Short mmCIF file of C-alpha atoms (C1' of nucleotides) in Angstrom, two decimals:
data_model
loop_
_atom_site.label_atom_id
_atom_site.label_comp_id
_atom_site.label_asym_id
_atom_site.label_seq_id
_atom_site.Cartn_x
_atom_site.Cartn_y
_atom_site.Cartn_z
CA UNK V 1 97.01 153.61 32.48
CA UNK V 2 99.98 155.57 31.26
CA UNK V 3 98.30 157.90 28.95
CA UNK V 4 100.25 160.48 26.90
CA UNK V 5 99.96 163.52 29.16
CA UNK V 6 102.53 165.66 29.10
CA UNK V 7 103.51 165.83 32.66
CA UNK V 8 103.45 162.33 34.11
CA UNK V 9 103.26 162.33 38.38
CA UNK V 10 103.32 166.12 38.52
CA UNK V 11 105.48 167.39 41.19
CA UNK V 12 106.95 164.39 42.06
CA UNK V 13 110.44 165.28 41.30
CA UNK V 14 110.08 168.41 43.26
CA UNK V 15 108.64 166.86 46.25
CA UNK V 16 111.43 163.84 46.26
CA UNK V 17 113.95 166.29 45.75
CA UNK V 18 112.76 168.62 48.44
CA UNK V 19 113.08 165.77 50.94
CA UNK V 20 116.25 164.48 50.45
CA UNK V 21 117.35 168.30 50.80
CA UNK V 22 115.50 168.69 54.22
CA UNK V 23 116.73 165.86 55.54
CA UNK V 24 120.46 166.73 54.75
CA UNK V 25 119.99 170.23 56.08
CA UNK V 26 118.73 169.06 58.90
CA UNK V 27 121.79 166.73 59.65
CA UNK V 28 124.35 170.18 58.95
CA UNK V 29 122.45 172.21 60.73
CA UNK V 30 122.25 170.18 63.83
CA UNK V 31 126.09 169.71 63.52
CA UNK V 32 127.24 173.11 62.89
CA UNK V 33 124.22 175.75 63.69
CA UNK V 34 122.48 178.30 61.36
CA UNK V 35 125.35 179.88 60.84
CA UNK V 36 128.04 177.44 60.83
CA UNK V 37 126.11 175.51 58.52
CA UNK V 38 127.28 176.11 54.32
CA UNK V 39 124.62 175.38 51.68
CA UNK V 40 127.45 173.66 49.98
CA UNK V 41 127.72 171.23 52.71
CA UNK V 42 124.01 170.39 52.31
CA UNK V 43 124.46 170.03 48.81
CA UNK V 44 127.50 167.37 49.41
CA UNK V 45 125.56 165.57 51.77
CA UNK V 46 122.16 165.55 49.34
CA UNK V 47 124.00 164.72 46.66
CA UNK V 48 123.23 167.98 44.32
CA UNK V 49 124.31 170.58 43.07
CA UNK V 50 124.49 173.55 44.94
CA UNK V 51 122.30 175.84 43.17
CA UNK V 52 119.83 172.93 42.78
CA UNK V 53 119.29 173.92 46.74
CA UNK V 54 118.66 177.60 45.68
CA UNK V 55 116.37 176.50 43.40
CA UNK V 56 114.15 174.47 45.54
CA UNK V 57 114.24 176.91 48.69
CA UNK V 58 115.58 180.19 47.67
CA UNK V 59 118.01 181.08 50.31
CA UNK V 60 120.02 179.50 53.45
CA UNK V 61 116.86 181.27 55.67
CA UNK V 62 113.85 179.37 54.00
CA UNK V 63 115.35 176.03 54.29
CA UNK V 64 115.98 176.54 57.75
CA UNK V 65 112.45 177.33 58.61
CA UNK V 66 111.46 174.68 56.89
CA UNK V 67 112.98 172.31 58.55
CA UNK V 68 111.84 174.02 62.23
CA UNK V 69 108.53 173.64 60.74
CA UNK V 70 108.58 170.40 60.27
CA UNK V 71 109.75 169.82 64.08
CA UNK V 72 107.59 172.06 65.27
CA UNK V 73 104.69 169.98 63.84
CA UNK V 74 105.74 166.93 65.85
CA UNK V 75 105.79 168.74 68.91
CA UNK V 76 102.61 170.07 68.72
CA UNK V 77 100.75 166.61 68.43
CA UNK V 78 101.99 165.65 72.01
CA UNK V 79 99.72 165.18 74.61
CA UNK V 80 96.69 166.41 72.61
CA UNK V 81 93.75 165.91 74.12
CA UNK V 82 93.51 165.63 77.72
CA UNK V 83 90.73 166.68 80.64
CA UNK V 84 90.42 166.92 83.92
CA UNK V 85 88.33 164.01 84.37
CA UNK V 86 91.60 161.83 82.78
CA UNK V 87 93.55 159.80 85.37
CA UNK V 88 96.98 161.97 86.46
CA UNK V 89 99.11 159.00 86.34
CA UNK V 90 98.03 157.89 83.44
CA UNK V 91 97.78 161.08 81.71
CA UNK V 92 101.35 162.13 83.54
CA UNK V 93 102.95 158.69 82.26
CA UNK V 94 101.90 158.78 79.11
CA UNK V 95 103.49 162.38 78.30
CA UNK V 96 106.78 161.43 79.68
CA UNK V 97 106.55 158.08 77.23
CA UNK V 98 106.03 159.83 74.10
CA UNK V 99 108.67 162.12 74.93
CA UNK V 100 111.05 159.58 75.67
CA UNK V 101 109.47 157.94 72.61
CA UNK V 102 109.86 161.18 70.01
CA UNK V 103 113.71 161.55 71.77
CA UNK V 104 114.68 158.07 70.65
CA UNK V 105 112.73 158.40 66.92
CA UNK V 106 113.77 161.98 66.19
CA UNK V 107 116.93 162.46 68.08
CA UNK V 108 117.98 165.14 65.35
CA UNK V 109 114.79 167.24 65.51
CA UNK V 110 115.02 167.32 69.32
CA UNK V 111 118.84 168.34 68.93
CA UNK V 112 117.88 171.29 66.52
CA UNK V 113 115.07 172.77 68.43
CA UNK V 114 117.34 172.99 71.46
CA UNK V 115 120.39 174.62 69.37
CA UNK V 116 117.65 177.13 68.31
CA UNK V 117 116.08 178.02 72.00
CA UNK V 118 119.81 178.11 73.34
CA UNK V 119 120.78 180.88 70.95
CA UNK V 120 118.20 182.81 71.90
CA UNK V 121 115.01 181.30 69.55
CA UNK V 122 115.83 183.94 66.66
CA UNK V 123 113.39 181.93 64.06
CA UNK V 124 111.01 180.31 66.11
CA UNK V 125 110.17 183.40 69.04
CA UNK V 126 106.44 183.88 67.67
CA UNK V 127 105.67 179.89 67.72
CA UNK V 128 106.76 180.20 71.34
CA UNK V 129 105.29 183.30 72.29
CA UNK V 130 102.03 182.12 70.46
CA UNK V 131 101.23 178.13 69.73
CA UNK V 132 103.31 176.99 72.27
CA UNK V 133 101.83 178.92 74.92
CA UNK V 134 98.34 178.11 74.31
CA UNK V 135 100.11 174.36 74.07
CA UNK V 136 100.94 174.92 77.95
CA UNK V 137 98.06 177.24 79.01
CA UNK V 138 95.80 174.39 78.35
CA UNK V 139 97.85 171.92 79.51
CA UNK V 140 98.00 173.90 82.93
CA UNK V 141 94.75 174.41 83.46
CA UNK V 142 94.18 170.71 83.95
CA UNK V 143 97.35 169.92 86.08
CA UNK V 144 95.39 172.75 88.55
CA UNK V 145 92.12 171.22 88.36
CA UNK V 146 93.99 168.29 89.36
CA UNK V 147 95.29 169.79 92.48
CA UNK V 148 92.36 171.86 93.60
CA UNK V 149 90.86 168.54 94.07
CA UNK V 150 93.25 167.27 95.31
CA UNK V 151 94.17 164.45 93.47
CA UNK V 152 98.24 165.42 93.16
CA UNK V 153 101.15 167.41 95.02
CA UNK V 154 100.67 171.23 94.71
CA UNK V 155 103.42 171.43 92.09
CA UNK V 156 103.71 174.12 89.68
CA UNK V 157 102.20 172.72 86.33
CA UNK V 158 104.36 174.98 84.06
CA UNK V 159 107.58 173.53 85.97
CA UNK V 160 106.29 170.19 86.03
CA UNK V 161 105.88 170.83 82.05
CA UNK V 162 109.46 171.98 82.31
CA UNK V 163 110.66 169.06 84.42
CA UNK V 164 109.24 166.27 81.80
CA UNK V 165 110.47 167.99 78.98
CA UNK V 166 113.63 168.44 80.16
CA UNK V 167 114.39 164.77 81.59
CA UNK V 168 113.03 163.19 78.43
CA UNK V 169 114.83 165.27 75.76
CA UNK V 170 117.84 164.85 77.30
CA UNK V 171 118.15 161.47 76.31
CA UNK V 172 118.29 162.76 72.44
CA UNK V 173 119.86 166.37 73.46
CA UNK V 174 122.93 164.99 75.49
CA UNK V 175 122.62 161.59 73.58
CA UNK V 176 126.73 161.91 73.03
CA UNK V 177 127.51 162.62 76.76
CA UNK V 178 124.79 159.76 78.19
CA UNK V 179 126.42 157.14 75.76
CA UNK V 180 129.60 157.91 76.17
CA UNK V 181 129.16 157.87 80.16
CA UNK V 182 127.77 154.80 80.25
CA UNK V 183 130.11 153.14 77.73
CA UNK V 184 127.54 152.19 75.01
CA UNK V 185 127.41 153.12 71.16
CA UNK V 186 123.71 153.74 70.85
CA UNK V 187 120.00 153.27 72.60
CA UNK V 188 118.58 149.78 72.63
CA UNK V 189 114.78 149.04 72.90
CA UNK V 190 115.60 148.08 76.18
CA UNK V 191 117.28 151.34 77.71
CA UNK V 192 114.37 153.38 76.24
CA UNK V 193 111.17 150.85 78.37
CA UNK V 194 113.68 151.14 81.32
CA UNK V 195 114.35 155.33 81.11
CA UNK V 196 110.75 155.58 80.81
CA UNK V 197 109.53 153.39 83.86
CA UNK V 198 112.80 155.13 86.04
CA UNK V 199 111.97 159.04 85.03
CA UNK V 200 107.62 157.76 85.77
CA UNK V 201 108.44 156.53 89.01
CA UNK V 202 110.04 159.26 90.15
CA UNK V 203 108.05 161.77 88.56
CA UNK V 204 104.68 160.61 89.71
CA UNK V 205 105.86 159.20 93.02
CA UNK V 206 107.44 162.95 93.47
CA UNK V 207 104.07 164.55 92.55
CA UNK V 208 102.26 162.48 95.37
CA UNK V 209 101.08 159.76 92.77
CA UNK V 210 100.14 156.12 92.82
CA UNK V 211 103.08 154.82 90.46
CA UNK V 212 101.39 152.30 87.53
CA UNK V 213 101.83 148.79 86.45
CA UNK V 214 103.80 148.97 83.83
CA UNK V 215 102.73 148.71 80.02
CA UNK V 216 104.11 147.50 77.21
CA UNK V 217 103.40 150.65 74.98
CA UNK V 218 101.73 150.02 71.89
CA UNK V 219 103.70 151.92 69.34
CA UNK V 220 107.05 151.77 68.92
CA UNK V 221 109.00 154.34 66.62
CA UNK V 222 111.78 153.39 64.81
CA UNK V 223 115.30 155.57 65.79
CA UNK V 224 116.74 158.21 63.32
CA UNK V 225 114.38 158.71 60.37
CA UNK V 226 114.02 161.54 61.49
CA UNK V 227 112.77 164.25 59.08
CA UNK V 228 110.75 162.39 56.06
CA UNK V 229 109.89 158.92 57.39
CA UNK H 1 157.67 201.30 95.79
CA UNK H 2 157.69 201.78 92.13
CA UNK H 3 161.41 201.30 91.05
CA UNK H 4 162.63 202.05 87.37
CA UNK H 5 162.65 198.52 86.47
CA UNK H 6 161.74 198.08 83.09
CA UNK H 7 158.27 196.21 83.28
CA UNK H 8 156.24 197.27 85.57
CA UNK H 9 153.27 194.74 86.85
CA UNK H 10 154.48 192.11 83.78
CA UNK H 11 152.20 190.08 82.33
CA UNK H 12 149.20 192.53 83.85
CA UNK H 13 147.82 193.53 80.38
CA UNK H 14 148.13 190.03 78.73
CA UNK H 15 146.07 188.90 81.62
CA UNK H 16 143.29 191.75 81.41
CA UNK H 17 143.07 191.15 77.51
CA UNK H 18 142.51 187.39 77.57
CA UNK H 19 140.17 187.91 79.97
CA UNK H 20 138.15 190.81 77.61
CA UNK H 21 138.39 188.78 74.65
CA UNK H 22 137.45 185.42 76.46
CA UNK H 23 134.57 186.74 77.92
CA UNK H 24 133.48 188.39 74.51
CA UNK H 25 133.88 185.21 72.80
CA UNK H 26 131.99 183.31 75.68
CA UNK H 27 129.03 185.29 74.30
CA UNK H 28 129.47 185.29 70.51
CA UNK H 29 130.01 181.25 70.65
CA UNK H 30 126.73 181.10 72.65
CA UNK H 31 124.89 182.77 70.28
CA UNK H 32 126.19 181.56 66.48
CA UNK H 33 128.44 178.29 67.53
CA UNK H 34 131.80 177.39 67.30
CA UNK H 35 131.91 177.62 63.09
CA UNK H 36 129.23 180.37 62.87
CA UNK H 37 130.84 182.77 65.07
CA UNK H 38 133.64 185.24 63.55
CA UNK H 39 137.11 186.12 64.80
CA UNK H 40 135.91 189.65 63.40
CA UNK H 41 132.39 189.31 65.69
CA UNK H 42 134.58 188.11 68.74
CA UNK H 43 137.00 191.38 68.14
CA UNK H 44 134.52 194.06 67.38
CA UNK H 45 132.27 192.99 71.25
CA UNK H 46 135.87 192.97 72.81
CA UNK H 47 136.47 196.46 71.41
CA UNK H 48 139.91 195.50 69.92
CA UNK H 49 141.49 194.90 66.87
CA UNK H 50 141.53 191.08 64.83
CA UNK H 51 144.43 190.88 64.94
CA UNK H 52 144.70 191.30 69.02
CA UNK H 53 143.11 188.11 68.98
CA UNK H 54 145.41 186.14 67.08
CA UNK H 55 148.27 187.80 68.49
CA UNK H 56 147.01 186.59 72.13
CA UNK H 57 145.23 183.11 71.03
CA UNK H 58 146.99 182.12 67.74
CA UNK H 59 143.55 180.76 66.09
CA UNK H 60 139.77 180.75 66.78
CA UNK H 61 140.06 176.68 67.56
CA UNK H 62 142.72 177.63 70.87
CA UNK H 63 140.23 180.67 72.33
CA UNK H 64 137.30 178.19 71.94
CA UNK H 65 139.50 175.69 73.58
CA UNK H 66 140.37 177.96 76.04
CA UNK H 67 136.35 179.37 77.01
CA UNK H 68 135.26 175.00 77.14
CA UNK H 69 138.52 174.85 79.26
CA UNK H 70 137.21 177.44 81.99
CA UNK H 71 133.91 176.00 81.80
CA UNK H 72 135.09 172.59 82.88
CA UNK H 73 136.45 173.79 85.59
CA UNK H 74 133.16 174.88 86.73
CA UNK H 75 131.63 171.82 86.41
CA UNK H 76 134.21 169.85 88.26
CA UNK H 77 133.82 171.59 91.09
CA UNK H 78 130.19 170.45 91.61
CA UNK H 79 129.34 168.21 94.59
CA UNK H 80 133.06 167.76 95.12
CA UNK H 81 133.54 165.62 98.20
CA UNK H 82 130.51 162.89 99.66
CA UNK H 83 130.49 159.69 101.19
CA UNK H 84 128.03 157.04 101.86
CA UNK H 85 127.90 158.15 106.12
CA UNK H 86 126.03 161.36 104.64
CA UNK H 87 122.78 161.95 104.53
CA UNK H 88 121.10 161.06 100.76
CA UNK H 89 118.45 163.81 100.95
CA UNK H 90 120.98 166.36 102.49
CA UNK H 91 123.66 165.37 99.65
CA UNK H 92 120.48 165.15 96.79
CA UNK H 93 119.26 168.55 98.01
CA UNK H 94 122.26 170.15 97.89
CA UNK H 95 123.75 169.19 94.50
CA UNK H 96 120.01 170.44 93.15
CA UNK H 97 120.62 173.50 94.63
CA UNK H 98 124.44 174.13 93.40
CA UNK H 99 123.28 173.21 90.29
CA UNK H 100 120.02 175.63 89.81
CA UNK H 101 122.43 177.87 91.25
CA UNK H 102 124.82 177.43 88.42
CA UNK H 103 122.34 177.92 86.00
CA UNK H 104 121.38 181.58 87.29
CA UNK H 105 125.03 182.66 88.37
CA UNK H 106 126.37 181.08 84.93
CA UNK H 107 123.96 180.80 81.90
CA UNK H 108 126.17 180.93 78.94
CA UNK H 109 128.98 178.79 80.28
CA UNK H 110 126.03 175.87 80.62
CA UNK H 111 124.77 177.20 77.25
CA UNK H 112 127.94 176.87 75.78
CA UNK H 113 128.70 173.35 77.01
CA UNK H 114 125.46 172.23 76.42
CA UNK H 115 125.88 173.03 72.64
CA UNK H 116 129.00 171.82 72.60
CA UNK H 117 127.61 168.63 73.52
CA UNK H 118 124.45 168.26 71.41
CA UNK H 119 127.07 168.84 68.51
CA UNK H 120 128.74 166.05 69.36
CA UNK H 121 131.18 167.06 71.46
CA UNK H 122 133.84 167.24 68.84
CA UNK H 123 136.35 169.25 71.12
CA UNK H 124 135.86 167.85 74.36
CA UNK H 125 135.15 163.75 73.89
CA UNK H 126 138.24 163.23 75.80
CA UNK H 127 137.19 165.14 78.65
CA UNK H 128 133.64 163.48 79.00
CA UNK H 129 135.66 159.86 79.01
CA UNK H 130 137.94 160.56 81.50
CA UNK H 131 137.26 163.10 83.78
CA UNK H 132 133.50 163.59 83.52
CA UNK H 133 133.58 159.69 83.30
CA UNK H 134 135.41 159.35 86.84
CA UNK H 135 133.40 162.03 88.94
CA UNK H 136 130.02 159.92 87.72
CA UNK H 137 132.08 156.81 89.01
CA UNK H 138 133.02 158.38 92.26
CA UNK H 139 129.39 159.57 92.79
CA UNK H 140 127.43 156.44 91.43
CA UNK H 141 129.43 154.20 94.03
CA UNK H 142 128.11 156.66 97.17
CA UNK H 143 124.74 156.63 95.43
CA UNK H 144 124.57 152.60 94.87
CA UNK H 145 125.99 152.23 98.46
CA UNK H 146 122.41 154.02 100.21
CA UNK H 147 120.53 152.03 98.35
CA UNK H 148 121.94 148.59 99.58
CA UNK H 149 121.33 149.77 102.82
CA UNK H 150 118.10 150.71 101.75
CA UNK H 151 118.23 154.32 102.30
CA UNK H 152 116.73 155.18 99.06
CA UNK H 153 114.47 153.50 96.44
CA UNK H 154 117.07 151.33 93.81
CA UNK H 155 117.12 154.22 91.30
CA UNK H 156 119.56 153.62 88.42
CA UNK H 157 122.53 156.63 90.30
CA UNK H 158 123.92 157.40 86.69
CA UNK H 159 120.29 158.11 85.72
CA UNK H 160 119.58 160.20 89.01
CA UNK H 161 122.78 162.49 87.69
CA UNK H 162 120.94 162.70 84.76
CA UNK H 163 118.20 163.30 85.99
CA UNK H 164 119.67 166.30 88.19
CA UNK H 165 121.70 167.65 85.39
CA UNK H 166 119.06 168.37 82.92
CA UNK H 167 116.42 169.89 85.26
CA UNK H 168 118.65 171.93 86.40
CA UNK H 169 120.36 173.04 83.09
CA UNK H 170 117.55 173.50 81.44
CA UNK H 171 117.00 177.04 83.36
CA UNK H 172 119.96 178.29 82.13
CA UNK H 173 120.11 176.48 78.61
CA UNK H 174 116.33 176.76 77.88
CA UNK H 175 116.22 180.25 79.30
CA UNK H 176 114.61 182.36 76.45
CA UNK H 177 111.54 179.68 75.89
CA UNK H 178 111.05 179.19 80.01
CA UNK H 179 111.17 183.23 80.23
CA UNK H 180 108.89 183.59 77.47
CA UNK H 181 106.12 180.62 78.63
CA UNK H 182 106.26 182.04 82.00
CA UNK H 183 105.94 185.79 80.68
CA UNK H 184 108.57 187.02 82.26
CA UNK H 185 111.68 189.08 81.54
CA UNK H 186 114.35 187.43 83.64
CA UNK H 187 114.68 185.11 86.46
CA UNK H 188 114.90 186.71 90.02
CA UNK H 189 115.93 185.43 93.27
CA UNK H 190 112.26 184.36 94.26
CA UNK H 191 112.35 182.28 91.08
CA UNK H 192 115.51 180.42 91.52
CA UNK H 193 114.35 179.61 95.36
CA UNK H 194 111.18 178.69 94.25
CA UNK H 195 112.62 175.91 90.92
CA UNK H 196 115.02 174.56 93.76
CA UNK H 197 112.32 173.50 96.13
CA UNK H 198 110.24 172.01 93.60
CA UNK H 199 113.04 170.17 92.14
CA UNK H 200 114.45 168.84 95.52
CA UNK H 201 111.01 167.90 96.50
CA UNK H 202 109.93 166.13 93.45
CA UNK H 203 112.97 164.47 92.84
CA UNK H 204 113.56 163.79 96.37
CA UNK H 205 110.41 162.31 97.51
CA UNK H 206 110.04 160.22 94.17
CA UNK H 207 113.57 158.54 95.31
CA UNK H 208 111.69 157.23 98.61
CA UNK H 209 113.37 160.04 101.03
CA UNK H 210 111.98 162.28 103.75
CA UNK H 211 112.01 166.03 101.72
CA UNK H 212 114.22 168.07 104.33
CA UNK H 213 113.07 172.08 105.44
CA UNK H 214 113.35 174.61 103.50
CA UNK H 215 117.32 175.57 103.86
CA UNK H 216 118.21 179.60 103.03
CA UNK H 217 121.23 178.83 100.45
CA UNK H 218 124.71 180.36 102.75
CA UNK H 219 126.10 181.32 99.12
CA UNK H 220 124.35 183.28 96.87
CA UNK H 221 126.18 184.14 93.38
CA UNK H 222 125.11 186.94 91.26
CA UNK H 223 123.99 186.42 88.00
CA UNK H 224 125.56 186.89 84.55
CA UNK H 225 129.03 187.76 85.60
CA UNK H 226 129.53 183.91 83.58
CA UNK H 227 133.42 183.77 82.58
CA UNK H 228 135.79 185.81 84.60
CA UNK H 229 134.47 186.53 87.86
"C1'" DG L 1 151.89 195.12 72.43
"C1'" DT L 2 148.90 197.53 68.83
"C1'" DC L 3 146.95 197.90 64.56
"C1'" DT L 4 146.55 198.41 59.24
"C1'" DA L 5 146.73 196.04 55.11
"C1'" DT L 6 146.21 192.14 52.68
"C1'" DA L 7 146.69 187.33 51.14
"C1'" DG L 8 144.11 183.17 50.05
"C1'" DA L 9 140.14 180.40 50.83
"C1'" DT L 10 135.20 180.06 51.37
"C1'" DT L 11 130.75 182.03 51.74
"C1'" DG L 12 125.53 182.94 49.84
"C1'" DA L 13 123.52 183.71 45.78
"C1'" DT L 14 122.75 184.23 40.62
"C1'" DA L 15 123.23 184.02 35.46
"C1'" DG L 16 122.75 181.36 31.80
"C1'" DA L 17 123.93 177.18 28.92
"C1'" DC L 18 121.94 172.68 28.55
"C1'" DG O 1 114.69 170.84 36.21
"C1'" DT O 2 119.99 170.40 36.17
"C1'" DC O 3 124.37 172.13 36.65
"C1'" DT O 4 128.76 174.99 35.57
"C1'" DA O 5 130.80 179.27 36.09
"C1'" DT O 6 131.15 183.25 38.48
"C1'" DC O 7 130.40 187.54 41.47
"C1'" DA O 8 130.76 190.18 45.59
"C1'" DA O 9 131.22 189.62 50.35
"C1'" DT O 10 133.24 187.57 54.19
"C1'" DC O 11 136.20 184.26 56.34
"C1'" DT O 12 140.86 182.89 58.99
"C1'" DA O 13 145.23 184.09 59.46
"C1'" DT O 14 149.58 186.64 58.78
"C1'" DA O 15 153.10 190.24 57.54
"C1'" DG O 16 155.02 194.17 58.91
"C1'" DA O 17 154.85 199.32 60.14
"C1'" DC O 18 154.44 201.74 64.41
#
DNA sequence: GTCTATAGATTGATAGAC
DNA sequence: GTCTATCAATCTATAGAC
């Protein structure tokens, strides 16, 4: 087995390393911004040196798009393949379950990509302008079908988009103002089944839906890995 | 009229420089955070030397203070006085449309608080648990008292705020990805009519009550003006 | 009240020994 | 691949002339 190869597990080091620093950039940047945010501090909180963070990522810049990469990926696997022949509810239920699903599992990503869009998207205006737009064209174009037949409210798909992602995300985005209004230290299974089946009712029942049973959902994320499982 | 006493309108120019200087940090904080942003950044957008600033808000931590302070006030003024004789859809409809009113008139004072918050509110955790705490109290108890009688469907009422809040915020706070998804360049009066409505009746109708006619808003604030009127 | 000059700490990034 | 030492730039804040 171990033969006398030179490099044994090539790369592993780097990608091990590489992780550790992602996810510690990820916690500084969410707590102080681009900006705000020192290598040194990412080095403290990785536990390394700070020019081993140079090393890996060359500058402050790449390791910050490299971490909105990584979120962006996650986004882009919601809700991926839908048609118009798909049940609204169900279809409609679903989206705002995974959301409220990815919100309690990746709190931090959610909190990042919102820091980024509220200063203006600096990094990430091309994903927007490009991926995520085709991401809600085709989305759209379903939610219409839907209506022209009749099967739903005439609401405005792109707001409706707006309207689910903005509900669920709140729940990670505001996660310091919900707890501390309702005097709790953090999410419980629980609160997330219960935010879920309120924001679906309303939603649904809003857009001139029959509101479902409810459903135990199959998979169930754990909260905070966040970046590197 | 004017006499030879010494100072004439006292206090005049201390009052017209906080307000330049609070306004031009307003926007600098917005855009690079509390740590990220520069007493230099905040002196060279107000036009006035660094040292103006320290000389009229001792350190960067009492002007940031200060902007969060004015922005508070904002949001306390929000749905101000209800009581359970109202009308739920009348109240509902018009917090929605203060609110996505708010959003256009002020953008960066909701951007501002909103990264405040997803930060974790370092600088105003005292405010959230006692004053933000009490208004949800006062509001929750009107809210919980229509649906005993069974005016409304038994929606959690601290949820509903929640609800309310971040559909609303997110035109202001999600502004550059909304404007950029819908291809536009800014929001215009047509727009903000247009989010209200859907809002109200979504949110309305999926709480179980009759969505009211379309209401012309008696107030209409202009947009951008954000900190000092 | 205004503004220049500057102190003292921290920043992003690199060189070079190990 | 790791890490110390260091540079030039920038940071907050203040002293003191006007």
């Amino acid at each position: 087995m171990t033969t006398t190869t030179k490099k044994y597990k090539p790369g592993k080091i780097r990608e091990r390393n590489e992780e550790i620093i992602l996810k510690a950039a990820e916690q500084e940047f969410v707590l102080h911004g681009f900006k705000g945010t020192s290598v040194q501090a990412i080095a403290d909180r990785a536990g390394l040196p700070k020019a081993n963070i140079h090393y890996y990522f060359k500058n402050k810049n790449n390791l910050y798009r490299a971490v909105l990469e990584y979120i962006t990926q996650l986004w882009n696997e919601v809700l991926s393949g839908i048609s118009e022949d798909d049940d609204p509810a169900t279809v409609l239920h679903e989206f705002i379950r995974t959301k409220v699903e990815l919100s309690y599992s990746h709190p931090r990503a959610s909190k990042l990509f919102a820091m980024e869009i509220i200063q203006g998207a600096p990094h990430i205006r091309e994903y927007i302008r490009s991926d995520m737009r085709k991401w809600v064209r085709s989305k759209t174009k379903v939610f219409d079908a839907w209506i022209e037949s009749g099967k739903m409210d005439p609401i405005d798909p792109v707001h409706l988009i707006f309207m689910i992602w903005s509900t669920t995300q709140h729940y990670a985005d505001f996660e310091t103002q919900v707890l501390t209004l309702m005097n709790r230290a953090e999410y419980e299974r629980e609160d997330i089944d219960r935010i879920t089946q309120m924001l679906s009712h309303i939603i649904l029942k809003g857009c001139g839906l029959e509101v479902p049973e409810l459903t135990k959902p199959e998979v169930q994320l754990e909260p905070t890995p966040d970046l590197v499982e």
